[in-house]
Short mmCIF file of C-alpha atoms in Angstrom, two decimals:
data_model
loop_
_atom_site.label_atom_id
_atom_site.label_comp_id
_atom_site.label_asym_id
_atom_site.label_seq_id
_atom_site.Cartn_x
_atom_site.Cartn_y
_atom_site.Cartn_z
CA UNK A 1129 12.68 -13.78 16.58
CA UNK A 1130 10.02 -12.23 18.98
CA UNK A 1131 6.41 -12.71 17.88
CA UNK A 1132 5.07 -9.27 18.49
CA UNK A 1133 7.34 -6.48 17.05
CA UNK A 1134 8.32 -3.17 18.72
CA UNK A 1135 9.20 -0.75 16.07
CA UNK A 1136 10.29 2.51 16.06
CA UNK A 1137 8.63 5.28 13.88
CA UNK A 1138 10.47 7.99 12.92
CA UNK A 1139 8.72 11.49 11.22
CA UNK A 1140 9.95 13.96 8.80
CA UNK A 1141 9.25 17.36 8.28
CA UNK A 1142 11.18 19.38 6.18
CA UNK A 1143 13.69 16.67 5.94
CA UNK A 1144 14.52 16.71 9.22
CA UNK A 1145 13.51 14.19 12.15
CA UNK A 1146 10.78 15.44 13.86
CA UNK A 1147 8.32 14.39 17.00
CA UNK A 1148 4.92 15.84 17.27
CA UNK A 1149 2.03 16.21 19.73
CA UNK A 1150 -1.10 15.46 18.91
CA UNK A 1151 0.05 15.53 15.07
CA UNK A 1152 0.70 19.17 15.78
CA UNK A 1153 4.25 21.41 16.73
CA UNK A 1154 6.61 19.36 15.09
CA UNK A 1155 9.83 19.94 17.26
CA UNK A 1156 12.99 18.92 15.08
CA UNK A 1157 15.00 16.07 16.70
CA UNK A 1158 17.76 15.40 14.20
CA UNK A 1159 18.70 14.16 11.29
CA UNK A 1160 17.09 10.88 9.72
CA UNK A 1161 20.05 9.28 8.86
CA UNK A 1162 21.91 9.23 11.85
CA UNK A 1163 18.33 7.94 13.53
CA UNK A 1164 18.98 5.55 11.52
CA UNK A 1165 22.86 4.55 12.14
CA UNK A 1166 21.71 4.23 16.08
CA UNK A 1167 18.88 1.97 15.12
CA UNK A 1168 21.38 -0.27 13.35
CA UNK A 1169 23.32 -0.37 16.43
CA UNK A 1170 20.83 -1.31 18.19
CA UNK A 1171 19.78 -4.23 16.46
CA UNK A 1172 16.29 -3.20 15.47
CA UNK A 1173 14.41 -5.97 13.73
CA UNK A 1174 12.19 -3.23 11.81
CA UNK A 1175 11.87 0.69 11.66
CA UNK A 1176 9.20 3.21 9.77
CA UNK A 1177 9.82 6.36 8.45
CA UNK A 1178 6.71 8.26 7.66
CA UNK A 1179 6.93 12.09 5.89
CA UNK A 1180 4.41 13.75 7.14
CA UNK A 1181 4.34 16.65 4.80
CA UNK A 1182 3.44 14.76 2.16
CA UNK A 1183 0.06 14.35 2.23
CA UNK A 1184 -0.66 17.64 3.29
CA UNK A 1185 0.98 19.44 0.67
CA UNK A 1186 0.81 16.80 -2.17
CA UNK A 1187 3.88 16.46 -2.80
CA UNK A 1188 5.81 13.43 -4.56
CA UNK A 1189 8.28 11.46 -1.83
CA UNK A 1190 11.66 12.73 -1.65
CA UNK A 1191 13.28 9.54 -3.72
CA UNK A 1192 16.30 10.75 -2.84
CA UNK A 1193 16.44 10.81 0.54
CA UNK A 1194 14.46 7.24 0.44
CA UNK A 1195 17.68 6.27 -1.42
CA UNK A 1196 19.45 7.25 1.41
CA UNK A 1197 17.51 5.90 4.06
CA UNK A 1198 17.24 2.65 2.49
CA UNK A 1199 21.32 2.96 1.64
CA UNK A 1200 21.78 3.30 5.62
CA UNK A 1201 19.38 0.69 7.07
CA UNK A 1202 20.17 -2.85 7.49
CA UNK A 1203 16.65 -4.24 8.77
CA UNK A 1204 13.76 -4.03 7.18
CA UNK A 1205 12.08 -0.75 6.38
CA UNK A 1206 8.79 0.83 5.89
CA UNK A 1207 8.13 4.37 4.25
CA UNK A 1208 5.40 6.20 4.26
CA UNK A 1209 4.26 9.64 2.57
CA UNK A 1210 3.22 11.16 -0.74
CA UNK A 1211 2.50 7.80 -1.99
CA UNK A 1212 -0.29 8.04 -4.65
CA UNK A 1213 -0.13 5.85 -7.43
CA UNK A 1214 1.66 2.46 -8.25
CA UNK A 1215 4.87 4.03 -9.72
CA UNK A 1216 5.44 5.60 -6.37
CA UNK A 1217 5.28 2.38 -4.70
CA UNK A 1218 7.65 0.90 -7.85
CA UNK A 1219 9.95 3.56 -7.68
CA UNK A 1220 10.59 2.78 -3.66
CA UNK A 1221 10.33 -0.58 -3.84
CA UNK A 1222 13.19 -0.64 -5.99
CA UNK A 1223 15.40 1.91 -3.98
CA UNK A 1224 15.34 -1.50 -1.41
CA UNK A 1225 12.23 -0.20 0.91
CA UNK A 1226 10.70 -3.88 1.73
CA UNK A 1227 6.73 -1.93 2.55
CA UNK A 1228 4.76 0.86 1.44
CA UNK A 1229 2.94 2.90 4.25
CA UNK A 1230 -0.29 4.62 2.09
CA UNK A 1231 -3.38 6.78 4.21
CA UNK A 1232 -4.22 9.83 2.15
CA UNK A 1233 -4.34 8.48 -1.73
CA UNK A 1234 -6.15 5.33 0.46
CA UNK A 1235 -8.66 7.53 1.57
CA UNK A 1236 -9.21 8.64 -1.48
CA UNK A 1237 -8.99 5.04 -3.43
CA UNK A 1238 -8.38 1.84 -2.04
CA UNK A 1239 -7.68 0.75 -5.28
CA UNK A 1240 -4.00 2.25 -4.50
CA UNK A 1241 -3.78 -0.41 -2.23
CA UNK A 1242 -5.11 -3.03 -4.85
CA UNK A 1243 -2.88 -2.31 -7.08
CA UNK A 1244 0.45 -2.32 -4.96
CA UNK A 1245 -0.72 -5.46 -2.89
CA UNK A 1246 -1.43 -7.33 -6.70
CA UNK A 1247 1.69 -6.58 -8.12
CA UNK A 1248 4.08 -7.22 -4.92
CA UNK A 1249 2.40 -9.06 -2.63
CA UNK A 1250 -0.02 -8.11 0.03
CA UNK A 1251 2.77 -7.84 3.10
CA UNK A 1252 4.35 -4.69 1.09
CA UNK A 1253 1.62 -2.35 1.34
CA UNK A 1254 0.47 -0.84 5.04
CA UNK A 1255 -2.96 1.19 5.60
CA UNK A 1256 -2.14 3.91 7.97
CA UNK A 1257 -4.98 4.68 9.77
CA UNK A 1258 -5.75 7.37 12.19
CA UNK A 1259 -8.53 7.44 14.90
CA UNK A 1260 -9.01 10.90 16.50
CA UNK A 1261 -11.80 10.78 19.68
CA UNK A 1262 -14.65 13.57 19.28
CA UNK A 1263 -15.85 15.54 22.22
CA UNK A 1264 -17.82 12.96 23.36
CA UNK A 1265 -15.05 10.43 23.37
CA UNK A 1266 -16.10 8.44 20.29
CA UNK A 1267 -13.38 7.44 17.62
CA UNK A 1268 -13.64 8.88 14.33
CA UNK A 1269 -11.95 8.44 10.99
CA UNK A 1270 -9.30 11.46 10.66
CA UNK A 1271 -7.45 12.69 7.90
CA UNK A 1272 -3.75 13.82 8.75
CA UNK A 1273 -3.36 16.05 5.15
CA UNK A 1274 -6.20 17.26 5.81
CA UNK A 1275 -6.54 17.60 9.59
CA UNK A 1276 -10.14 16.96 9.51
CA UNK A 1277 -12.33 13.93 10.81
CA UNK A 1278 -13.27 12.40 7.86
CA UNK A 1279 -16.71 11.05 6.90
CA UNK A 1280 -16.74 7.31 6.65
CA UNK A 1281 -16.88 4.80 10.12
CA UNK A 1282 -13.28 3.54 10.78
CA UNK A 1283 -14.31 -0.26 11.08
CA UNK A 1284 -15.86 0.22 7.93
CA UNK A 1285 -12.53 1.56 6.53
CA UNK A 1286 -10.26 -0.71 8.22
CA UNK A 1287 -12.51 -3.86 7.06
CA UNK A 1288 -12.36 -2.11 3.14
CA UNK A 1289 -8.67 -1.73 3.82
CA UNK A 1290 -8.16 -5.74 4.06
CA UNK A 1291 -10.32 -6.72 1.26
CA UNK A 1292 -8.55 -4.33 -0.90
CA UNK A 1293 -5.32 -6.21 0.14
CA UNK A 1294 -3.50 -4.51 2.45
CA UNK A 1295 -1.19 -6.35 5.03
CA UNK A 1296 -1.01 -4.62 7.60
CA UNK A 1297 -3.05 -1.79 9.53
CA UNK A 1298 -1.34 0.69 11.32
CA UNK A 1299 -3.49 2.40 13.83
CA UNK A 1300 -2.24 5.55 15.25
CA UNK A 1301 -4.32 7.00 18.33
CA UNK A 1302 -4.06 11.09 17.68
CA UNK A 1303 -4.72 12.29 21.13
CA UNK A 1304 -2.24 9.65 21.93
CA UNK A 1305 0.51 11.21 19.77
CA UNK A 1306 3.81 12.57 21.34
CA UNK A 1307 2.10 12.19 24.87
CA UNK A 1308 3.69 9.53 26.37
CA UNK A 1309 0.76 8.68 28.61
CA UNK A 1310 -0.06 5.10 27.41
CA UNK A 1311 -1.69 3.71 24.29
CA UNK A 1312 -5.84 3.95 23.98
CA UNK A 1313 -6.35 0.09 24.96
CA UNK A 1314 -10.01 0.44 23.86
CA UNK A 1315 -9.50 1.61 20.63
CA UNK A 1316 -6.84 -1.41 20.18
CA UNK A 1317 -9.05 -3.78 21.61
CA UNK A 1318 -12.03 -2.90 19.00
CA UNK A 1319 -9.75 -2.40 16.22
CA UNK A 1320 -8.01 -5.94 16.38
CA UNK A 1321 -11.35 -7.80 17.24
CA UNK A 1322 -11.85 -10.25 14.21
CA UNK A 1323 -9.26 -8.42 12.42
CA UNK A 1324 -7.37 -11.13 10.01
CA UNK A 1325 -4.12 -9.17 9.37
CA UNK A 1326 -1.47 -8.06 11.65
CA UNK A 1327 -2.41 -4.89 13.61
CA UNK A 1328 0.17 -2.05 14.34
CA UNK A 1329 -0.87 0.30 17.40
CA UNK A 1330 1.05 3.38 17.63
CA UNK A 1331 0.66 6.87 19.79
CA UNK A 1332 1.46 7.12 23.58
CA UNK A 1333 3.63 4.42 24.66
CA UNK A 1334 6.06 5.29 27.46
CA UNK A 1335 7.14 2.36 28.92
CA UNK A 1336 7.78 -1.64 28.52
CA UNK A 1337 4.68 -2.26 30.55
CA UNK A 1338 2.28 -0.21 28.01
CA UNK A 1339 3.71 -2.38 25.31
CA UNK A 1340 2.90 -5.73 26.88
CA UNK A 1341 -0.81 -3.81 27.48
CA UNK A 1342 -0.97 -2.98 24.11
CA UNK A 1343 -0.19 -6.27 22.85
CA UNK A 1344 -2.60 -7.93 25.33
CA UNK A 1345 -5.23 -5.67 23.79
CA UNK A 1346 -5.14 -7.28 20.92
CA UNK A 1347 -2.03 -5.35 19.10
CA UNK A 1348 0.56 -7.82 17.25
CA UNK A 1349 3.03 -5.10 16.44
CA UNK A 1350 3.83 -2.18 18.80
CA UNK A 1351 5.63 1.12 17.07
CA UNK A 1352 6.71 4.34 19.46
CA UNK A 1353 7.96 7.19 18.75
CA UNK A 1354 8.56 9.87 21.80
CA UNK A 1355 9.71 6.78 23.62
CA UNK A 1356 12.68 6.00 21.61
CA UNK A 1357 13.91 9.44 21.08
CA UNK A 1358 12.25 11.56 23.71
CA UNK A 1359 13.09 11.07 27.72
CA UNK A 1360 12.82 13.15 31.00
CA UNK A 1361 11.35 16.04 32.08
CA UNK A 1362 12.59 18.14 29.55
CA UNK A 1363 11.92 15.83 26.78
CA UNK A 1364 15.24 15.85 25.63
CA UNK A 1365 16.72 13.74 22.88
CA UNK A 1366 17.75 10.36 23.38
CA UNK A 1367 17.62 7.95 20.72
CA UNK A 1368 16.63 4.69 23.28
CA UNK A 1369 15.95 0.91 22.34
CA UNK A 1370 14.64 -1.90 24.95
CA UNK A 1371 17.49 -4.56 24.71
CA UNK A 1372 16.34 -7.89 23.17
CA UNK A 1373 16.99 -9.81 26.18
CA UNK A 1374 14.14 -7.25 27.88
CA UNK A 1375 11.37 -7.85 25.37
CA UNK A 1376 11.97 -11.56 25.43
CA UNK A 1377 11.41 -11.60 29.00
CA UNK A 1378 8.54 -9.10 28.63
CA UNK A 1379 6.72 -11.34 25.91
CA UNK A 1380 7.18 -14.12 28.11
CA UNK A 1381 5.30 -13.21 30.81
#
């Protein structure tokens, strides 16, 4: 078992398997399921599956298709969206999701997280947060339902985060999103800085080489999207996975 993780994270819209830009023009990519059936074949040692039309709209997840998803997969899984109270998390949990993935209702209360982390351990619940520069280049705090920056300072959040018992952070560089021109290495590196959980940098990644950089920025998880289903010029559709035998050698360097 590798020591830093490399974990795909698949979006819904609509149902459907989607890959954004920028959290904007969601261009459907196929169905979630059979993401998922490739990603078994492959031999991925974790995957994330994050609706992100839930927290705009408010809407309850879509149990069933968790059901499904969680039916297909045979590592372990992380959903995310719509998540507000602890029967959401319950009601997941017990479809055979192993972690909860919460941003919006967290914004709103960390006591959400609290509650989940108190009644099934802290490593089930994940703190999505998202870090969108300003025109001067300074991270901010944003809000994916509501597309706005929001208020409070993102170290201040992502320190409030862990004492309310999250496990995990997952932090998700916006203008990095759908890009695939490398990870924000800054924003890692001050993120993870006397952070005492594990740290999950998403948004940009295009290669094996910007996940080692990640990593060595202080990242101890690494998810992608574009780079596992996106590739070429024309961005076409390729469902992708680095062989184990090339992350072992790329962690060992």
């Amino acid at each position: 078992m590798l020591k830093h993780r490399v974990i795909p994270a698949l979006l819904l819209h609509n149902d459907g398997l989607v890959k954004t830009q920028r959290f904007k023009s969601p261009q459907y990519i196929g169905d979630p399921l059979n993401a998922v059936r490739i990603f078994n074949d492959k031999e991925v040692d974790e995957l994330m599956v994050l609706d992100i039309d839930a927290g705009k709209l408010r809407t309850p997840p879509n149990f069933a298709l968790i059901e499904q998803l969680a039916g297909e997969c045979f590592m372990p899984l992380c959903y995310g969206g719509g998540i507000r109270t602890l029967d959401d998390a319950s009601r997941i949990f017990a479809l055979g999701i192993e972690k909860v993935c919460v941003q919006t209702a967290a914004l709103e209360d960390l006591g959400i997280v609290t509650r989940i982390a108190e009644r099934y351990g802290q490593q089930s619940v994940v703190v999505s947060v998202d870090i969108k520069r300003d025109w001067l280049g300074k991270p901010r705090l944003f809000s994916a339902a509501s597309s706005q920056a929001h208020p409070a300072s993102w170290q201040q959040f992502i320190r409030d985060a862990v004492a309310a018992g999250a496990g995990e952070i997952l932090l998700n560089a916006v203008d990095r999103d759908g890009t695939l021109k490398g990870p924000d290495l800054p924003l890692i590196e001050a993120a993870s800085t006397g952070l005492p959980i594990p740290l999950i940098a998403l948004g940009g990644v295009s290669s094996l080489v910007d996940i080692k950089a990640a990593v060595n920025a202080g990242a101890t998880a690494v998810a992608a999207g574009a780079f596992f289903v996106l590739h070429g010029p024309h961005r076409a559709v390729l469902i992708t996975y680095p062989k184990y035998r090339d992350l072992e050698q790329l962690f060992a360097r």
